[in-house]
Coordinates of N, CA and C and ligand atoms in Angstrom, one line a residue:
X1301 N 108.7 91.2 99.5 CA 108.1 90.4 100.6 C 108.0 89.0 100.2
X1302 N 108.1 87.9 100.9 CA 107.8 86.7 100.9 C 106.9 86.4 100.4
X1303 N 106.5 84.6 99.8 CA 105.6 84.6 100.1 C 104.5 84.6 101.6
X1304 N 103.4 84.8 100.7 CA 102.1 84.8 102.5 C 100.9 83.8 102.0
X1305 N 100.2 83.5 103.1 CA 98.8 83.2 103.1 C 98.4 83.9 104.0
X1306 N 97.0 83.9 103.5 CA 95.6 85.0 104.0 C 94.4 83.6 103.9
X1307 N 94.2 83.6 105.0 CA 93.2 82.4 105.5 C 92.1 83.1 106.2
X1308 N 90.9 82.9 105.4 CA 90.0 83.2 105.8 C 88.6 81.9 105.9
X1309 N 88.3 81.9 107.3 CA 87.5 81.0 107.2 C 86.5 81.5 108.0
X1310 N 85.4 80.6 107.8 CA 84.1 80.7 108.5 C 83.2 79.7 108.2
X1311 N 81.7 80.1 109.3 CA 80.8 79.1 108.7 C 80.0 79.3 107.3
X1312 N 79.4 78.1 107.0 CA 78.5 77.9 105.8 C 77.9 79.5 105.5
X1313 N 77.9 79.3 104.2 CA 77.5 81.2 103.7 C 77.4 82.0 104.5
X1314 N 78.7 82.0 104.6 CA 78.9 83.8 106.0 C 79.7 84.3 105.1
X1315 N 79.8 84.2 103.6 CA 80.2 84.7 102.6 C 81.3 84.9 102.0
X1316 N 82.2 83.8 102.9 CA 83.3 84.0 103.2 C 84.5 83.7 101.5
X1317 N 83.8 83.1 100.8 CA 84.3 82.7 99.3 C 84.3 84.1 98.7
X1318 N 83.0 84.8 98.6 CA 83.0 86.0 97.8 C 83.7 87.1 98.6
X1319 N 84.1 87.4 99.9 CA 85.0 88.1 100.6 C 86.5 87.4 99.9
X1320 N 86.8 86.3 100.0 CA 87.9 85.8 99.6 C 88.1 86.2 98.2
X1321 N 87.6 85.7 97.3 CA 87.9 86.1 95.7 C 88.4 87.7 95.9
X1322 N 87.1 88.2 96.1 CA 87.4 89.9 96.1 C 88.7 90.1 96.6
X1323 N 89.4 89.7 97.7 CA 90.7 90.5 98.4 C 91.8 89.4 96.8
X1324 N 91.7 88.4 97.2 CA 92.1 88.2 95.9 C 92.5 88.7 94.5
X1325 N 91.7 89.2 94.2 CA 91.2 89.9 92.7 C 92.3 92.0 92.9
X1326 N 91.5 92.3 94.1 CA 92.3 92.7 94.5 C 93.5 93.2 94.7
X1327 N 94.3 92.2 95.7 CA 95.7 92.3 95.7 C 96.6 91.4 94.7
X1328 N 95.8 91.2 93.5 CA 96.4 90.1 92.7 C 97.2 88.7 92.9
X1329 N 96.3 88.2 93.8 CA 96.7 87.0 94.7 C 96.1 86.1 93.7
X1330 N 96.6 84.0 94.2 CA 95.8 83.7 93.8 C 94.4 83.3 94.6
X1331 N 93.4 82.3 94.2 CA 92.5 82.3 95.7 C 91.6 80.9 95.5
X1332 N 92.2 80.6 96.5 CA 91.7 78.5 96.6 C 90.4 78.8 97.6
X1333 N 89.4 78.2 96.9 CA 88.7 78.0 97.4 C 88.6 76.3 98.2
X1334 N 89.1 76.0 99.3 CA 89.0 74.7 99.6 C 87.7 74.2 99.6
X1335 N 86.6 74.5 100.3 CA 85.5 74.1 100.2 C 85.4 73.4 98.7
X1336 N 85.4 74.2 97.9 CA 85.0 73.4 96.8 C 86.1 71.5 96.0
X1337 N 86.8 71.3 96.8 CA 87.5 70.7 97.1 C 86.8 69.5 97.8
X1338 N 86.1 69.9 98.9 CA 85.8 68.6 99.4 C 84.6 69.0 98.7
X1339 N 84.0 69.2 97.9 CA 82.8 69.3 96.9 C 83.2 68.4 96.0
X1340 N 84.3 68.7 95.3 CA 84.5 67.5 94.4 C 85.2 66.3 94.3
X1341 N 85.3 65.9 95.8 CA 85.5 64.7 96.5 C 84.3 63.9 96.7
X1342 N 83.5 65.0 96.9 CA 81.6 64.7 97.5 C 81.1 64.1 95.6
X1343 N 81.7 64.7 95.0 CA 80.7 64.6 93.5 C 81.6 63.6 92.7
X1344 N 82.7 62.9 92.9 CA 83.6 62.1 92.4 C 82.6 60.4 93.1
X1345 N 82.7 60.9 94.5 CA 81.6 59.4 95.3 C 80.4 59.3 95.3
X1346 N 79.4 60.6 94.4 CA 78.4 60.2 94.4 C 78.3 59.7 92.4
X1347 N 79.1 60.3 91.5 CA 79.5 60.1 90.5 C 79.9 58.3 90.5
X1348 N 80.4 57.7 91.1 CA 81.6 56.7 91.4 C 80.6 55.3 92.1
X1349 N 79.1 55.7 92.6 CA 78.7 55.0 93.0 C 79.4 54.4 94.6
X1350 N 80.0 55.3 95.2 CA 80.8 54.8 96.4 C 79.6 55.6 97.8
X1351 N 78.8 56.3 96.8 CA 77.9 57.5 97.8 C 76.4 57.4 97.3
X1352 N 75.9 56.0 97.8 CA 74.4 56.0 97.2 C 73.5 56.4 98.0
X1353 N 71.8 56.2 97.7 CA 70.9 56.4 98.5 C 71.1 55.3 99.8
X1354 N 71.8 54.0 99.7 CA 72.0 53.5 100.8 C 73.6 53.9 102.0
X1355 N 74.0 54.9 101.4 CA 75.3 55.0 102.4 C 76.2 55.7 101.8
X1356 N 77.2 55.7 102.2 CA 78.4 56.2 101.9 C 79.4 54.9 102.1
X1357 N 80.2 54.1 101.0 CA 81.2 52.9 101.3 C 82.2 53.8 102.2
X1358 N 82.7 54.4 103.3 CA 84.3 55.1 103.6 C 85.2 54.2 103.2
X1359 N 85.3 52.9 103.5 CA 86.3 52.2 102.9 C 86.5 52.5 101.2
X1360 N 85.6 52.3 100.9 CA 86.2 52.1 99.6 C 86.5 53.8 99.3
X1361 N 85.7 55.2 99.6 CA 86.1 56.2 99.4 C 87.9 56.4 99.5
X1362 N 88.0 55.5 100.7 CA 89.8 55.9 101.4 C 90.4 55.5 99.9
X1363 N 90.5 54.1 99.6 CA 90.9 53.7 98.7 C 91.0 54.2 97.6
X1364 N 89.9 54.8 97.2 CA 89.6 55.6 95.4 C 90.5 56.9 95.9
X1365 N 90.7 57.1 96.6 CA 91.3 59.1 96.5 C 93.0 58.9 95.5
X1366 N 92.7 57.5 96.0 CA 94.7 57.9 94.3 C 94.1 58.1 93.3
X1367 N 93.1 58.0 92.8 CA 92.5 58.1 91.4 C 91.7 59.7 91.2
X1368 N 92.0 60.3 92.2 CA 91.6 62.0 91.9 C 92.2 63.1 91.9
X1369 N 92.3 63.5 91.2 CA 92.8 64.6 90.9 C 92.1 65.8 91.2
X1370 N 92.4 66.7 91.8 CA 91.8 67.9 91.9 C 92.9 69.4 91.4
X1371 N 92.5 70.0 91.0 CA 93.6 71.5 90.6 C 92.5 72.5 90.3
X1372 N 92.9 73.9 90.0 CA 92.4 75.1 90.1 C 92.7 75.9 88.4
X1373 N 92.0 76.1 87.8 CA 92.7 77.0 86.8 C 91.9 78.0 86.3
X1374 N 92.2 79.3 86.1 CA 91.7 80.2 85.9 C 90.9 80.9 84.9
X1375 N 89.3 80.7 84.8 CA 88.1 81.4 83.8 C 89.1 82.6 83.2
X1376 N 89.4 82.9 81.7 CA 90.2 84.1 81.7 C 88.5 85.0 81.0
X1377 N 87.2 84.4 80.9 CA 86.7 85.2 80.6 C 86.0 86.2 82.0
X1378 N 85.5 85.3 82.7 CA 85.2 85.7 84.5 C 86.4 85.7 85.6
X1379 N 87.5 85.8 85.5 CA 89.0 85.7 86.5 C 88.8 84.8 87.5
X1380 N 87.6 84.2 87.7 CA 87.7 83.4 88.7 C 88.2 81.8 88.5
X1381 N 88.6 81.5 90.0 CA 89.8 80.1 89.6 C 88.6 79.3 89.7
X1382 N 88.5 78.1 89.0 CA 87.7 77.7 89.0 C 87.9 75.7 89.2
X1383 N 87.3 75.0 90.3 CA 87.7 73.4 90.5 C 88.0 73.1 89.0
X1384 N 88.7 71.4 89.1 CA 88.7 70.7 87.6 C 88.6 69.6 88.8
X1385 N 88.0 68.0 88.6 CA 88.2 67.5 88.9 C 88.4 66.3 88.0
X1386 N 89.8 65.3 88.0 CA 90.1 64.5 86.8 C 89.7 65.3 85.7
X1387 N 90.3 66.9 85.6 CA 90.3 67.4 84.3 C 89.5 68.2 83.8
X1388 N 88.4 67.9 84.6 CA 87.0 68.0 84.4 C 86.5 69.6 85.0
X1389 N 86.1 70.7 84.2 CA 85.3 71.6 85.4 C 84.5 71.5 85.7
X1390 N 84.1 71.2 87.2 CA 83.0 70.8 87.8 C 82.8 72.3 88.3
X1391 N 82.7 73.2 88.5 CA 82.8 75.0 89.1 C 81.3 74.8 90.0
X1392 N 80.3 74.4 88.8 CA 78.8 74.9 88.8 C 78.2 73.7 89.3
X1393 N 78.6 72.4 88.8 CA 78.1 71.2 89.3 C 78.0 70.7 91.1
X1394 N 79.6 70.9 91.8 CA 79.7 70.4 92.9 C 78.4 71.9 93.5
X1395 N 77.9 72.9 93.3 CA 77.1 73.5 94.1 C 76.1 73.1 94.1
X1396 N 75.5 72.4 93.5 CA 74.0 71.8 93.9 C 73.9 71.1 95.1
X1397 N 72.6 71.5 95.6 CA 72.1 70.6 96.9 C 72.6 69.4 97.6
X1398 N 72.6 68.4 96.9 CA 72.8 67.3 96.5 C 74.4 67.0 97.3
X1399 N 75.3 67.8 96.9 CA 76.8 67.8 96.9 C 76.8 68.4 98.4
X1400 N 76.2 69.8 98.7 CA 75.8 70.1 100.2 C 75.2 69.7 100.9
X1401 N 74.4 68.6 101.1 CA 73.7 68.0 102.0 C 74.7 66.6 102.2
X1402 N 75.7 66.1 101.2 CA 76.5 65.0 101.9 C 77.6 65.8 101.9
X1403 N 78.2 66.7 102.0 CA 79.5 67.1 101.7 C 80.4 66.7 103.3
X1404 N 79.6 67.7 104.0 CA 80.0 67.3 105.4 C 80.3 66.4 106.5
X1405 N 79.8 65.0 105.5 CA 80.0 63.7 106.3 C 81.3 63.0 105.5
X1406 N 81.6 63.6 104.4 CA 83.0 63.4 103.9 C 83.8 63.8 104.1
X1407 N 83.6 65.5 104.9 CA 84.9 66.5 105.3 C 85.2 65.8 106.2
X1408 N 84.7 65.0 107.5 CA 84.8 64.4 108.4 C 85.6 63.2 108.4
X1409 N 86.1 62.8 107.0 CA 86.9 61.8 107.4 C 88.7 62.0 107.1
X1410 N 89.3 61.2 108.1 CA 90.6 61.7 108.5 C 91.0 61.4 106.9
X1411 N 91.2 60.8 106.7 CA 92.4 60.4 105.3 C 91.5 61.1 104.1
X1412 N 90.3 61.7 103.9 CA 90.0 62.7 102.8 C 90.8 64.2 103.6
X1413 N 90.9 64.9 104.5 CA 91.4 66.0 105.1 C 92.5 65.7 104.9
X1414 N 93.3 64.4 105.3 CA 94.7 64.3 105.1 C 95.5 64.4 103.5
X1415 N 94.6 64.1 102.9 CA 94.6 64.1 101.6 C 94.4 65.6 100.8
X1416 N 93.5 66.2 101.1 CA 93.2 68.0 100.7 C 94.3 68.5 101.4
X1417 N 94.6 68.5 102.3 CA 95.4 69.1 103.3 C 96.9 69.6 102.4
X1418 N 97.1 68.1 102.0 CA 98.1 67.9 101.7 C 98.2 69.2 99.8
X1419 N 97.3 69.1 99.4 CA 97.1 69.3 97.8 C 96.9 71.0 98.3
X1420 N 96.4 71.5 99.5 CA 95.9 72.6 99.4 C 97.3 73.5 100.1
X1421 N 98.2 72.8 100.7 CA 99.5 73.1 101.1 C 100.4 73.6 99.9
X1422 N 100.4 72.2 98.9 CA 101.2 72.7 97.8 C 100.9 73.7 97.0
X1423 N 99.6 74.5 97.3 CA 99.4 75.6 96.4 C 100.4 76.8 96.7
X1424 N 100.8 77.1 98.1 CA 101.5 77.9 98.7 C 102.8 77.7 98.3
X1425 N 103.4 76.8 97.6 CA 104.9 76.4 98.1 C 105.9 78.0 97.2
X1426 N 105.4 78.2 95.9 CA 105.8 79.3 95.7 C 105.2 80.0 95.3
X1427 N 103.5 81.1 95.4 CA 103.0 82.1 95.9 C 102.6 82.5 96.8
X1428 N 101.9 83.7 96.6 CA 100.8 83.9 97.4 C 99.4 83.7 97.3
X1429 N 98.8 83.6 98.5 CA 97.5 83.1 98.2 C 96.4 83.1 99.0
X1430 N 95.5 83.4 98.3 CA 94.1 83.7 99.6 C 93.1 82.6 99.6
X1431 N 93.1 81.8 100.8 CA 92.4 80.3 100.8 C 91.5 81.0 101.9
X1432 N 90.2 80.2 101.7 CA 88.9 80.5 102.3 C 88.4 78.4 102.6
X1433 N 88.3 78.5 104.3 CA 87.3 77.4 104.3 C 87.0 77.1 105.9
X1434 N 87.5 76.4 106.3 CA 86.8 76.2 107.9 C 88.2 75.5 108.9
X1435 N 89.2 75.2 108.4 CA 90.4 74.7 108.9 C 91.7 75.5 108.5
X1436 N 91.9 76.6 107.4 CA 92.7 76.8 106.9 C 94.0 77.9 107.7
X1437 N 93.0 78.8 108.7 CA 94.0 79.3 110.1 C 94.4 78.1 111.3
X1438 N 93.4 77.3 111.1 CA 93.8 76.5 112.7 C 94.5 75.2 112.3
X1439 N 94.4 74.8 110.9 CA 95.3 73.9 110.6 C 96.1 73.3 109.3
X1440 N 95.4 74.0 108.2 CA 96.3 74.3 106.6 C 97.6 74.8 106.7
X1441 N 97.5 76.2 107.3 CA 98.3 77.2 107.6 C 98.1 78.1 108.8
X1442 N 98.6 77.3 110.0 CA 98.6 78.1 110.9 C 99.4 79.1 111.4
X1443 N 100.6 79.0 110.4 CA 101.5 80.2 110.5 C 100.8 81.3 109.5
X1444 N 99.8 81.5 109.1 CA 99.7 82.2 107.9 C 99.3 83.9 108.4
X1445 N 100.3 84.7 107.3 CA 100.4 86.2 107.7 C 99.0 86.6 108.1
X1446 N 98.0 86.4 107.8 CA 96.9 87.2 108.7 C 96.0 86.0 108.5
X1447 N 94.8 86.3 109.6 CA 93.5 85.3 109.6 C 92.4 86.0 109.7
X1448 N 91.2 85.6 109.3 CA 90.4 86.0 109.4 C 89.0 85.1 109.6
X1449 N 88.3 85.1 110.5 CA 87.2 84.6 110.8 C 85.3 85.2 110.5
X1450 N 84.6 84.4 109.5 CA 83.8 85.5 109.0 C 82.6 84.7 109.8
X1451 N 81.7 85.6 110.4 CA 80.3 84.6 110.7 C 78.9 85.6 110.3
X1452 N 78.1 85.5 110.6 CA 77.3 85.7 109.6 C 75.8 85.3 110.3
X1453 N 74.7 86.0 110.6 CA 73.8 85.6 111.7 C 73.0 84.3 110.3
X1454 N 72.2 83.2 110.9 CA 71.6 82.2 110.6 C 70.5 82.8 109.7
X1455 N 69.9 83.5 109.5 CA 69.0 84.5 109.2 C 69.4 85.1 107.8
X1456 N 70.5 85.7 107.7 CA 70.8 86.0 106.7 C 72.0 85.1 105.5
X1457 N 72.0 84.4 106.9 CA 73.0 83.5 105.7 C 72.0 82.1 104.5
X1458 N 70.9 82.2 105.4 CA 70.2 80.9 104.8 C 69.6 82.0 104.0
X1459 N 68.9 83.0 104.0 CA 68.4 84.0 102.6 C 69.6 83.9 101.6
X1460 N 70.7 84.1 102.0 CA 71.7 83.9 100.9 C 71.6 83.3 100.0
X1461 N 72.0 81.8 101.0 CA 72.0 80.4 100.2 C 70.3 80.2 99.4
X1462 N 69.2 80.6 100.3 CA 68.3 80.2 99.0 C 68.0 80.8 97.9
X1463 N 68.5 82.0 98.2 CA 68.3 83.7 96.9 C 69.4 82.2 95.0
X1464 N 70.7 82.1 96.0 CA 71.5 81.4 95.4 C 71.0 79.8 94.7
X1465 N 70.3 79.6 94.8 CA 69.8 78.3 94.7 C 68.0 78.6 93.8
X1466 N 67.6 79.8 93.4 CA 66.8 80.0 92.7 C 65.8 79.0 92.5
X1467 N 64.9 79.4 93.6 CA 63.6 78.4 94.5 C 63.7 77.2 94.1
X1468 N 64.9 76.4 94.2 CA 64.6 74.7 93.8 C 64.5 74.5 95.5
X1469 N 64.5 74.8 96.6 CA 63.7 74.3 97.7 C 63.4 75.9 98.2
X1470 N 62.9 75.4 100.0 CA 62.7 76.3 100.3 C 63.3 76.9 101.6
X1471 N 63.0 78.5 102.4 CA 63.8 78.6 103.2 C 64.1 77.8 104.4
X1472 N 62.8 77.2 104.9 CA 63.4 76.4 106.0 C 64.3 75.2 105.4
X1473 N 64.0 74.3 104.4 CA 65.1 73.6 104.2 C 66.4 73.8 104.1
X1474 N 66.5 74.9 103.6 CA 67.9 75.7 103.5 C 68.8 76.1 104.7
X1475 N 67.7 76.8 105.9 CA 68.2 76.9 107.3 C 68.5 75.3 108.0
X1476 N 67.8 74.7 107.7 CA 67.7 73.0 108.5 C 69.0 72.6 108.2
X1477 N 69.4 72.4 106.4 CA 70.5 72.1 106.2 C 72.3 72.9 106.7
X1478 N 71.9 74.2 106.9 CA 72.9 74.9 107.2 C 73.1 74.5 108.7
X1479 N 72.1 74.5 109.7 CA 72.4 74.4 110.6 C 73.0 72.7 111.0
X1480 N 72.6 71.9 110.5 CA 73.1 71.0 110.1 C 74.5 70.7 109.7
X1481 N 74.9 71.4 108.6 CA 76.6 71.3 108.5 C 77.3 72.3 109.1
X1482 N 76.9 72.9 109.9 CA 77.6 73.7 110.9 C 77.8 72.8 112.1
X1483 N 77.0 71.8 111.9 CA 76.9 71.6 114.1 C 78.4 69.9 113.2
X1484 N 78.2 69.6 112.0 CA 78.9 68.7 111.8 C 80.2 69.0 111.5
X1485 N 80.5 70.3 111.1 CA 81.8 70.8 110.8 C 82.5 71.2 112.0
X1486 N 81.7 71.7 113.6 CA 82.0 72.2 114.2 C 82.6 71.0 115.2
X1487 N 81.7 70.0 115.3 CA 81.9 68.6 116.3 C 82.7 68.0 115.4
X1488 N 83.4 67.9 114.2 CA 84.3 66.4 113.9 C 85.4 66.2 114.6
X1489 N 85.8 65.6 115.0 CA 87.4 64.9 115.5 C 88.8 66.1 115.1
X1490 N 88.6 65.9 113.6 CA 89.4 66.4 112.6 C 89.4 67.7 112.6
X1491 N 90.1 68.4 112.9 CA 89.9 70.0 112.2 C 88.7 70.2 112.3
X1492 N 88.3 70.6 113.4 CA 86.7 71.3 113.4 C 86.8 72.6 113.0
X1493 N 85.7 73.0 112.9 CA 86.0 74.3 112.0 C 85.4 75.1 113.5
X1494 N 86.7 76.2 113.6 CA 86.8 77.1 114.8 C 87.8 78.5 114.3
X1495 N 87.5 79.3 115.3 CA 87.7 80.7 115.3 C 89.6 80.2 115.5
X1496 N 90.8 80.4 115.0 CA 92.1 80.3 115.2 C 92.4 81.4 116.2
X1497 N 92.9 81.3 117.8 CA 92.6 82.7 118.2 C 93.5 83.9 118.0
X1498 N 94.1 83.9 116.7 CA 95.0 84.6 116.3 C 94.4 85.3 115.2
X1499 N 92.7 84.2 114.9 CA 92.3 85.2 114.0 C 91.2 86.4 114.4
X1500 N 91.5 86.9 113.1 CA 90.8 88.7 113.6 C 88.8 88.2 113.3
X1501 N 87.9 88.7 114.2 CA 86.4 87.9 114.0 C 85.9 89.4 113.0
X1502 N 85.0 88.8 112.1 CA 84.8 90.3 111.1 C 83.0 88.9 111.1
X1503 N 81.9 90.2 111.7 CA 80.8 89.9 111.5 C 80.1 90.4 110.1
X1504 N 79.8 89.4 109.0 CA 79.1 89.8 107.9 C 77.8 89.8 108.2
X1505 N 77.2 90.5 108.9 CA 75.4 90.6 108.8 C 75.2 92.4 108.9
X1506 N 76.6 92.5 109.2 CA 76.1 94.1 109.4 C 76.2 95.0 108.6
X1507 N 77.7 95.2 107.8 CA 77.6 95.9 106.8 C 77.4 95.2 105.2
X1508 N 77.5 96.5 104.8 CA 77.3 95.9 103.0 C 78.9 95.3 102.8
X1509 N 78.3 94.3 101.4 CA 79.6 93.2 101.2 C 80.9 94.3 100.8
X1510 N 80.5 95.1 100.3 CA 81.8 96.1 99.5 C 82.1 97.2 101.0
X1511 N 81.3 97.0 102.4 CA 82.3 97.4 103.0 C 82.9 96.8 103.8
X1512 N 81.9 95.3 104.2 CA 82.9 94.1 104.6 C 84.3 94.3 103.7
X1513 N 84.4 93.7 102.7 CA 85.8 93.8 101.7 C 86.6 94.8 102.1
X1514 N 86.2 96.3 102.3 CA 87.3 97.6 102.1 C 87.6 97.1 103.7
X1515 N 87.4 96.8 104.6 CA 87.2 96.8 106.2 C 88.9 95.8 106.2
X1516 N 87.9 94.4 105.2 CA 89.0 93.8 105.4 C 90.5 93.9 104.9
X1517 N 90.2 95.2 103.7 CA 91.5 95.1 103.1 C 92.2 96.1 103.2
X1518 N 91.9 96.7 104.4 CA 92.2 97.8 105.3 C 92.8 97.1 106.1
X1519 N 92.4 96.4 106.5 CA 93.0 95.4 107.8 C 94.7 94.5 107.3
X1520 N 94.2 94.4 106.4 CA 95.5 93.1 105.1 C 96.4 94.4 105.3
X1521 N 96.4 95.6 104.3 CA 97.1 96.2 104.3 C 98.0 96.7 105.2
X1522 N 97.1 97.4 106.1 CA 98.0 98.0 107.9 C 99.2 96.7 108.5
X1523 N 98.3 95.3 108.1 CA 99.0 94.3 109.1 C 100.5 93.7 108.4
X1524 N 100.1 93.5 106.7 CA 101.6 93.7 106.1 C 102.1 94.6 104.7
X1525 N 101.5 96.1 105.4 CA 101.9 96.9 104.6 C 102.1 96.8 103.3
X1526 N 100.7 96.2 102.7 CA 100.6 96.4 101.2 C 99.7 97.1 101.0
X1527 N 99.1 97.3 99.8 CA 98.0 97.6 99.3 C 98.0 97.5 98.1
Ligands
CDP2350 O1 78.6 76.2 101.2 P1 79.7 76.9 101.8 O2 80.4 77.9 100.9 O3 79.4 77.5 103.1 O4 80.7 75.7 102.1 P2 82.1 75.3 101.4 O5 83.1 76.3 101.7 O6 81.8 75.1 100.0 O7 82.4 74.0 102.1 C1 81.6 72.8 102.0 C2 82.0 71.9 103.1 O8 83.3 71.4 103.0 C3 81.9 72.4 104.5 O9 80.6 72.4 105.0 C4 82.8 71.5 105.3 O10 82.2 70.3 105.6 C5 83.9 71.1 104.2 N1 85.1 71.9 104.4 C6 86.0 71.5 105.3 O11 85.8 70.6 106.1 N2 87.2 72.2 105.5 C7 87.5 73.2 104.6 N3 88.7 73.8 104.8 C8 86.6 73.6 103.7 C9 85.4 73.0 103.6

C-alpha cells in the first residue's frame, strides 16, 4: 500500500492526541502531533521576548520564524515522538498554561500556519502518518485516506485538562480558558478548526478511551484494509 495519512482532529482536550498516539503505536505509524507545533512557536515568542505581558510584536513574530526550527524525534524509553524546538526538547514545557492561554492568538496568524503547514506536509512525503490537530482533514491533508473528527462534551473535557494540570488552577478557569480557544480556533480567517465533511464524527464523552481507540481502529482498518 502507499503511503497514507490518518488525520484526526478536534476540539481542545476531546482527547484527540492520546486517541492519535494509540492508533499510531498501534499500526506502527508515525504520529505528529501539530498542536504541539504551534506550542513551540508560542514558547520560542514568549522565550524571545516577542510575546510579553504587553502584547504580542506579530511583526516581528513573521520575521523571527527563519530562525526556528521545529522536528519530532522519538523517546526510545516511552515511544512517544516527542517536539525539539532549535534542538531543544521542549515535550513537557510548551504544556503549561501559560503556552495555552496565548497559543491560539498565534495559531491565528496567516504566515505562522503557512509556515507549520508547510513543515507538517513534509512529514508525509515518504511515510505514513497519524497527525492530530484542528486543520489537518480540512487543510494539511485534505486528500488524506481517512478523517476523523473527535469532540468531547465541555464538562468532561475541562475535568481532563484540570485532572492534567495537577491543581495549579482551578476548574472554572480551566473551562473559561477552553472555551475560549475553541470560539478562537473556530472564528479565525485561516483554517478554522471544523468538522471536514468527509470526516467520520466519533463522540469521546461516551465511551471508555480503550473503546473510543478499538472503535476507531475498527473503523481504519475496514476503510483501508489493514490491521
Ligand atoms: O490543548 P490541546 O491538546 O487541546 O490543543 P493542541 O492540539 O495542543 O493545540 C494547541 C493550539 O494550537 C490550538 O488551540 C490551536 O490554536 C492551535 N492549532 C491549530 O491552530 N492548528 C492545528 N492543526 C493544531 C493546533
Amino acid at each position: 500500500m502507499n503511503n497514507f495519512v490518518i488525520a484526526i482532529d478536534g476540539t481542545s482536550s476531546s482527547g484527540k492526541s492520546t486517541i492519535a498516539k494509540a492508533v499510531a503505536e498501534k499500526l506502527n505509524l508515525i504520529h505528529i502531533d501539530s498542536g504541539a507545533m504551534y506550542r513551540a512557536v508560542t514558547l520560542f515568542a514568549i522565550e524571545n521576548n516577542i510575546y510579553t505581558k504587553n502584547g504580542l510584536d506579530t511583526i516581528l513574530l513573521i520575521d523571527s520564524l527563519k530562525e526556528i526550527l521545529i522536528d519530532f524525534r522519538k523517546n526510545a524509553d516511552n515511544g512517544i515522538n516527542e517536539v525539539y524546538l532549535n534542538n531543544k526538547n521542549v515535550e513537557q514545557e510548551i504544556r503549561e498554561e501559560e503556552i495555552s492561554k496565548k497559543v491560539s492568538s498565534i495559531a491565528k496568524i496567516y504566515e505562522v500556519r503557512n509556515f507549520l503547514t508547510k513543515i507538517q506536509r513534509s512529514f508525509a512525503i515518504d511515510k505514513s502518518i497519524v497527525m492530530d490537530g484542528r486543520d489537518i482533514g480540512t487543510n494539511v491533508f485534505p486528500n488524506s485516506a481517512i478523517k476523523f473528527y473527535i469532540t468531547s462534551s465541555i464538562e468532561i473535557r475541562a475535568k481532563r485538562r484540570f485532572n492534567q494540570l495537577n491543581n495549579k488552577t482551578t476548574l472554572e478557569e480551566v473551562t473559561i480558558d477552553l472555551i475560549e480557544r475553541d470560539l478562537i480556533d473556530s472564528t479565525r480567517k485561516d483554517s478554522p478548526l471544523k468538522k471536514a465533511i468527509d470526516a467520520i464524527g466519533i463522540d469521546n464523552s461516551i465511551n471508555s478511551k480503550e473503546e473510543t481507540i478499538n472503535e476507531i481502529l475498527e473503523i481504519i482498518a475496514q476503510k483501508l484494509n489493514i490491521s
